[in-house]
């Protein structure tokens, strides 16, 4: 089954404790992206990657890091989480050629205390 | 960069009536416009999309229209049903890079 898998689905943690949210897709997609979703603000792009070892900032990259060492994986790293990063996070992937719909993961709800 | 505005932010309709959501975009180079539906607690799911070489596209009770000159596009849901209640997002992107910019979302409530 074609899917985008995020882990963990839920996490409560404390300020300053480094965390990683993993994202994996099994569709051989080149393009992967991270979004955060906050009430009233819709979905905002954090980082995206057009292929292995190619990443770029989205609209709200501050406080986040990503890496793309393998085509299927695109982890989101919060080196020193802060309460304003409490949000619902989605990973998505799509083929790079042409205009193709993005497939979203089930989301990760992060609470930073 | 691209800016997408979506209206209204909330929409309440009676079952069986039509619902219309409108979006405007700023970057004339955008040429791909998907619409996503997000039910409570779930991921956004694509319901319909349109490319800039097409003015209208239909899929059963859902249709999308695009006016490239005015830089706006709209989602039309006819014969609404309670299961259409959800948050709907429009988005825009250029072909290269697939960077999607989303509108702020419209919460649709269909009253039985």
mmCIF file of C-alpha atoms in Angstrom:
data_model
loop_
_atom_site.group_PDB
_atom_site.id
_atom_site.type_symbol
_atom_site.label_atom_id
_atom_site.label_comp_id
_atom_site.label_asym_id
_atom_site.label_seq_id
_atom_site.Cartn_x
_atom_site.Cartn_y
_atom_site.Cartn_z
ATOM 1 C CA UNK A 1 0.000 0.000 0.000
ATOM 2 C CA UNK A 2 1.310 3.428 -1.005
ATOM 3 C CA UNK A 3 1.795 5.514 2.072
ATOM 4 C CA UNK A 4 3.656 8.200 3.978
ATOM 5 C CA UNK A 5 4.472 7.101 7.528
ATOM 6 C CA UNK A 6 5.267 9.509 10.350
ATOM 7 C CA UNK A 7 6.496 8.669 13.824
ATOM 8 C CA UNK A 8 5.663 9.385 16.532
ATOM 9 C CA UNK A 9 2.008 10.301 16.110
ATOM 10 C CA UNK A 10 1.917 12.105 19.438
ATOM 11 C CA UNK A 11 4.693 13.499 21.620
ATOM 12 C CA UNK A 12 4.738 15.614 24.771
ATOM 13 C CA UNK A 13 8.168 16.869 25.688
ATOM 14 C CA UNK A 14 9.956 19.726 27.407
ATOM 15 C CA UNK A 15 11.705 22.836 26.183
ATOM 16 C CA UNK A 16 15.239 22.248 24.975
ATOM 17 C CA UNK A 17 15.130 18.469 24.654
ATOM 18 C CA UNK A 18 16.153 17.550 21.101
ATOM 19 C CA UNK A 19 13.642 15.494 19.179
ATOM 20 C CA UNK A 20 13.280 13.951 15.746
ATOM 21 C CA UNK A 21 10.090 13.202 13.851
ATOM 22 C CA UNK A 22 10.627 10.576 11.191
ATOM 23 C CA UNK A 23 8.933 10.452 7.808
ATOM 24 C CA UNK A 24 9.167 7.600 5.343
ATOM 25 C CA UNK A 25 7.453 7.046 1.990
ATOM 26 C CA UNK A 26 7.313 3.873 -0.117
ATOM 27 C CA UNK A 27 6.333 5.437 -3.450
ATOM 28 C CA UNK A 28 9.830 6.303 -4.686
ATOM 29 C CA UNK A 29 8.877 9.991 -4.719
ATOM 30 C CA UNK A 30 11.602 12.539 -5.251
ATOM 31 C CA UNK A 31 9.836 15.430 -3.537
ATOM 32 C CA UNK A 32 9.208 15.467 0.209
ATOM 33 C CA UNK A 33 8.052 18.267 2.457
ATOM 34 C CA UNK A 34 7.211 19.145 6.035
ATOM 35 C CA UNK A 35 4.287 21.375 7.055
ATOM 36 C CA UNK A 36 2.998 22.638 10.347
ATOM 37 C CA UNK A 37 -0.660 23.296 10.905
ATOM 38 C CA UNK A 38 -1.867 25.813 13.441
ATOM 39 C CA UNK A 39 -5.433 27.032 14.073
ATOM 40 C CA UNK A 40 -6.345 29.893 11.757
ATOM 41 C CA UNK A 41 -3.038 29.711 9.880
ATOM 42 C CA UNK A 42 -3.614 26.723 7.661
ATOM 43 C CA UNK A 43 -0.681 24.631 6.497
ATOM 44 C CA UNK A 44 2.701 26.324 6.339
ATOM 45 C CA UNK A 45 5.721 24.742 4.737
ATOM 46 C CA UNK A 46 8.789 24.274 6.928
ATOM 47 C CA UNK A 47 11.322 22.597 4.644
ATOM 48 C CA UNK A 48 11.210 20.652 1.445
ATOM 49 C CA UNK A 49 13.509 18.377 -0.526
ATOM 50 C CA UNK A 50 13.590 17.806 -4.262
ATOM 51 C CA UNK A 51 15.826 14.741 -4.051
ATOM 52 C CA UNK A 52 18.548 13.068 -2.020
ATOM 53 C CA UNK A 53 20.915 15.610 -0.452
ATOM 54 C CA UNK A 54 18.837 18.506 -1.845
ATOM 55 C CA UNK A 55 16.867 20.470 0.755
ATOM 56 C CA UNK A 56 15.554 24.014 0.935
ATOM 57 C CA UNK A 57 13.736 26.292 3.337
ATOM 58 C CA UNK A 58 10.012 26.759 3.152
ATOM 59 C CA UNK A 59 8.077 29.617 4.684
ATOM 60 C CA UNK A 60 8.716 28.921 8.402
ATOM 61 C CA UNK A 61 12.109 27.133 8.749
ATOM 62 C CA UNK A 62 13.348 28.805 11.950
ATOM 63 C CA UNK A 63 14.067 26.297 14.722
ATOM 64 C CA UNK A 64 13.982 23.241 12.461
ATOM 65 C CA UNK A 65 16.474 21.112 10.562
ATOM 66 C CA UNK A 66 16.009 18.364 8.021
ATOM 67 C CA UNK A 67 18.145 15.861 6.179
ATOM 68 C CA UNK A 68 17.652 13.716 3.098
ATOM 69 C CA UNK A 69 20.264 10.987 3.069
ATOM 70 C CA UNK A 70 17.959 8.420 1.484
ATOM 71 C CA UNK A 71 15.162 8.908 -1.007
ATOM 72 C CA UNK A 72 12.499 7.374 1.211
ATOM 73 C CA UNK A 73 13.284 9.207 4.479
ATOM 74 C CA UNK A 74 12.983 12.863 5.416
ATOM 75 C CA UNK A 75 13.311 13.411 9.179
ATOM 76 C CA UNK A 76 12.416 16.682 10.873
ATOM 77 C CA UNK A 77 14.745 17.682 13.689
ATOM 78 C CA UNK A 78 14.035 20.135 16.486
ATOM 79 C CA UNK A 79 17.414 20.755 18.096
ATOM 80 C CA UNK A 80 16.089 22.864 20.978
ATOM 81 C CA UNK A 81 12.282 22.770 20.955
ATOM 82 C CA UNK A 82 10.346 25.703 22.322
ATOM 83 C CA UNK A 83 6.659 26.075 23.239
ATOM 84 C CA UNK A 84 5.916 28.012 20.035
ATOM 85 C CA UNK A 85 6.713 24.838 18.102
ATOM 86 C CA UNK A 86 3.724 23.117 19.636
ATOM 87 C CA UNK A 87 1.745 22.212 16.566
ATOM 88 C CA UNK A 88 0.417 19.506 14.281
ATOM 89 C CA UNK A 89 3.048 18.448 11.759
ATOM 90 C CA UNK A 90 2.514 16.762 8.407
ATOM 91 C CA UNK A 91 4.992 15.164 6.057
ATOM 92 C CA UNK A 92 4.085 14.873 2.379
ATOM 93 C CA UNK A 93 5.626 13.446 -0.781
ATOM 94 C CA UNK A 94 5.044 13.560 -4.510
ATOM 95 C CA UNK A 95 6.798 12.837 -7.813
ATOM 96 C CA UNK A 96 8.910 15.733 -9.033
ATOM 97 C CA UNK A 97 7.957 15.641 -12.672
ATOM 98 C CA UNK A 98 5.022 17.747 -13.696
ATOM 99 C CA UNK A 99 2.374 18.898 -11.282
ATOM 100 C CA UNK A 100 1.430 15.978 -9.123
ATOM 101 C CA UNK A 101 -0.660 15.831 -5.959
ATOM 102 C CA UNK A 102 1.085 15.488 -2.649
ATOM 103 C CA UNK A 103 0.389 12.517 -0.436
ATOM 104 C CA UNK A 104 0.239 13.355 3.263
ATOM 105 C CA UNK A 105 1.151 11.327 6.303
ATOM 106 C CA UNK A 106 -1.252 10.987 9.237
ATOM 107 C CA UNK A 107 0.343 13.802 11.185
ATOM 108 C CA UNK A 108 2.362 14.203 14.385
ATOM 109 C CA UNK A 109 0.971 16.239 17.242
ATOM 110 C CA UNK A 110 3.809 17.815 19.210
ATOM 111 C CA UNK A 111 3.371 19.521 22.567
ATOM 112 C CA UNK A 112 6.394 21.365 23.933
ATOM 113 C CA UNK A 113 6.014 22.306 27.597
ATOM 114 C CA UNK B 1 6.779 34.415 -2.960
ATOM 115 C CA UNK B 2 3.321 33.094 -3.606
ATOM 116 C CA UNK B 3 0.421 34.218 -1.416
ATOM 117 C CA UNK B 4 -2.916 32.409 -1.433
ATOM 118 C CA UNK B 5 -6.008 33.883 0.192
ATOM 119 C CA UNK B 6 -9.111 31.820 0.826
ATOM 120 C CA UNK B 7 -12.675 32.919 1.612
ATOM 121 C CA UNK B 8 -14.835 32.444 3.510
ATOM 122 C CA UNK B 9 -13.129 31.060 6.613
ATOM 123 C CA UNK B 10 -16.359 29.377 7.705
ATOM 124 C CA UNK B 11 -19.368 28.330 5.681
ATOM 125 C CA UNK B 12 -22.610 26.874 6.949
ATOM 126 C CA UNK B 13 -25.066 25.419 4.431
ATOM 127 C CA UNK B 14 -28.245 23.423 4.542
ATOM 128 C CA UNK B 15 -28.043 19.845 3.307
ATOM 129 C CA UNK B 16 -28.767 19.767 -0.404
ATOM 130 C CA UNK B 17 -27.628 23.337 -1.027
ATOM 131 C CA UNK B 18 -24.449 24.304 -2.852
ATOM 132 C CA UNK B 19 -21.224 25.521 -1.275
ATOM 133 C CA UNK B 20 -18.660 27.752 -2.965
ATOM 134 C CA UNK B 21 -15.157 28.520 -1.711
ATOM 135 C CA UNK B 22 -12.949 31.078 -3.430
ATOM 136 C CA UNK B 23 -9.188 31.497 -3.543
ATOM 137 C CA UNK B 24 -6.936 34.118 -5.042
ATOM 138 C CA UNK B 25 -3.227 33.771 -5.712
ATOM 139 C CA UNK B 26 -0.494 36.295 -6.341
ATOM 140 C CA UNK B 27 2.131 34.591 -8.517
ATOM 141 C CA UNK B 28 1.122 34.511 -12.175
ATOM 142 C CA UNK B 29 3.629 31.662 -12.731
ATOM 143 C CA UNK B 30 1.563 29.274 -10.594
ATOM 144 C CA UNK B 31 -0.037 26.640 -12.764
ATOM 145 C CA UNK B 32 -1.251 23.862 -10.490
ATOM 146 C CA UNK B 33 -4.171 24.303 -8.077
ATOM 147 C CA UNK B 34 -5.210 21.415 -5.836
ATOM 148 C CA UNK B 35 -7.992 21.304 -3.265
ATOM 149 C CA UNK B 36 -7.672 19.255 -0.098
ATOM 150 C CA UNK B 37 -10.317 18.118 2.350
ATOM 151 C CA UNK B 38 -9.357 17.569 5.958
ATOM 152 C CA UNK B 39 -11.707 15.854 8.361
ATOM 153 C CA UNK B 40 -11.255 16.362 12.068
ATOM 154 C CA UNK B 41 -8.069 14.752 13.319
ATOM 155 C CA UNK B 42 -7.093 13.393 9.914
ATOM 156 C CA UNK B 43 -4.640 14.213 7.170
ATOM 157 C CA UNK B 44 -5.455 16.453 4.223
ATOM 158 C CA UNK B 45 -6.655 14.435 1.249
ATOM 159 C CA UNK B 46 -6.754 15.622 -2.343
ATOM 160 C CA UNK B 47 -10.307 15.904 -3.681
ATOM 161 C CA UNK B 48 -9.733 17.630 -6.998
ATOM 162 C CA UNK B 49 -7.049 19.585 -8.811
ATOM 163 C CA UNK B 50 -6.796 21.732 -11.887
ATOM 164 C CA UNK B 51 -3.944 22.780 -14.125
ATOM 165 C CA UNK B 52 -3.600 26.127 -15.806
ATOM 166 C CA UNK B 53 -4.412 24.872 -19.275
ATOM 167 C CA UNK B 54 -7.945 24.010 -18.139
ATOM 168 C CA UNK B 55 -10.714 26.396 -17.101
ATOM 169 C CA UNK B 56 -13.002 23.957 -15.331
ATOM 170 C CA UNK B 57 -12.959 20.418 -14.039
ATOM 171 C CA UNK B 58 -15.746 18.310 -12.555
ATOM 172 C CA UNK B 59 -15.858 15.148 -10.519
ATOM 173 C CA UNK B 60 -19.373 14.123 -9.563
ATOM 174 C CA UNK B 61 -20.644 16.731 -7.087
ATOM 175 C CA UNK B 62 -17.375 18.671 -7.006
ATOM 176 C CA UNK B 63 -16.149 21.184 -9.551
ATOM 177 C CA UNK B 64 -13.281 23.635 -9.707
ATOM 178 C CA UNK B 65 -13.046 26.693 -11.931
ATOM 179 C CA UNK B 66 -9.924 28.693 -12.724
ATOM 180 C CA UNK B 67 -9.603 32.252 -13.994
ATOM 181 C CA UNK B 68 -5.922 32.813 -14.780
ATOM 182 C CA UNK B 69 -6.418 36.403 -15.847
ATOM 183 C CA UNK B 70 -7.958 37.352 -12.534
ATOM 184 C CA UNK B 71 -5.773 34.874 -10.621
ATOM 185 C CA UNK B 72 -8.556 33.210 -8.767
ATOM 186 C CA UNK B 73 -10.034 29.727 -8.559
ATOM 187 C CA UNK B 74 -13.082 28.320 -6.846
ATOM 188 C CA UNK B 75 -14.412 25.045 -5.463
ATOM 189 C CA UNK B 76 -18.082 24.241 -5.967
ATOM 190 C CA UNK B 77 -19.839 21.477 -4.070
ATOM 191 C CA UNK B 78 -23.385 20.737 -5.183
ATOM 192 C CA UNK B 79 -26.090 18.798 -3.329
ATOM 193 C CA UNK B 80 -24.120 18.984 -0.111
ATOM 194 C CA UNK B 81 -24.328 16.116 2.358
ATOM 195 C CA UNK B 82 -23.399 15.933 6.064
ATOM 196 C CA UNK B 83 -20.248 13.994 5.175
ATOM 197 C CA UNK B 84 -19.048 17.041 3.239
ATOM 198 C CA UNK B 85 -18.528 18.781 6.605
ATOM 199 C CA UNK B 86 -14.778 19.320 6.924
ATOM 200 C CA UNK B 87 -12.063 21.916 6.463
ATOM 201 C CA UNK B 88 -11.164 22.584 2.833
ATOM 202 C CA UNK B 89 -7.832 24.012 1.717
ATOM 203 C CA UNK B 90 -6.889 25.446 -1.640
ATOM 204 C CA UNK B 91 -3.262 25.591 -2.744
ATOM 205 C CA UNK B 92 -1.115 26.802 -5.599
ATOM 206 C CA UNK B 93 2.243 25.788 -7.014
ATOM 207 C CA UNK B 94 4.479 26.079 -10.040
ATOM 208 C CA UNK B 95 5.461 22.973 -11.945
ATOM 209 C CA UNK B 96 9.081 23.006 -10.918
ATOM 210 C CA UNK B 97 9.747 21.996 -7.330
ATOM 211 C CA UNK B 98 6.145 21.314 -6.320
ATOM 212 C CA UNK B 99 6.312 23.904 -3.539
ATOM 213 C CA UNK B 100 2.715 24.225 -2.429
ATOM 214 C CA UNK B 101 1.372 27.375 -0.830
ATOM 215 C CA UNK B 102 -1.890 26.830 1.005
ATOM 216 C CA UNK B 103 -4.808 29.104 1.702
ATOM 217 C CA UNK B 104 -5.961 29.522 5.282
ATOM 218 C CA UNK B 105 -8.772 26.977 5.010
ATOM 219 C CA UNK B 106 -12.572 27.032 5.053
ATOM 220 C CA UNK B 107 -14.544 25.176 7.674
ATOM 221 C CA UNK B 108 -17.695 23.863 6.016
ATOM 222 C CA UNK B 109 -20.633 22.722 8.103
ATOM 223 C CA UNK B 110 -23.520 20.995 6.365
ATOM 224 C CA UNK B 111 -26.633 21.077 8.505
ATOM 225 C CA UNK B 112 -29.080 18.184 8.092
#
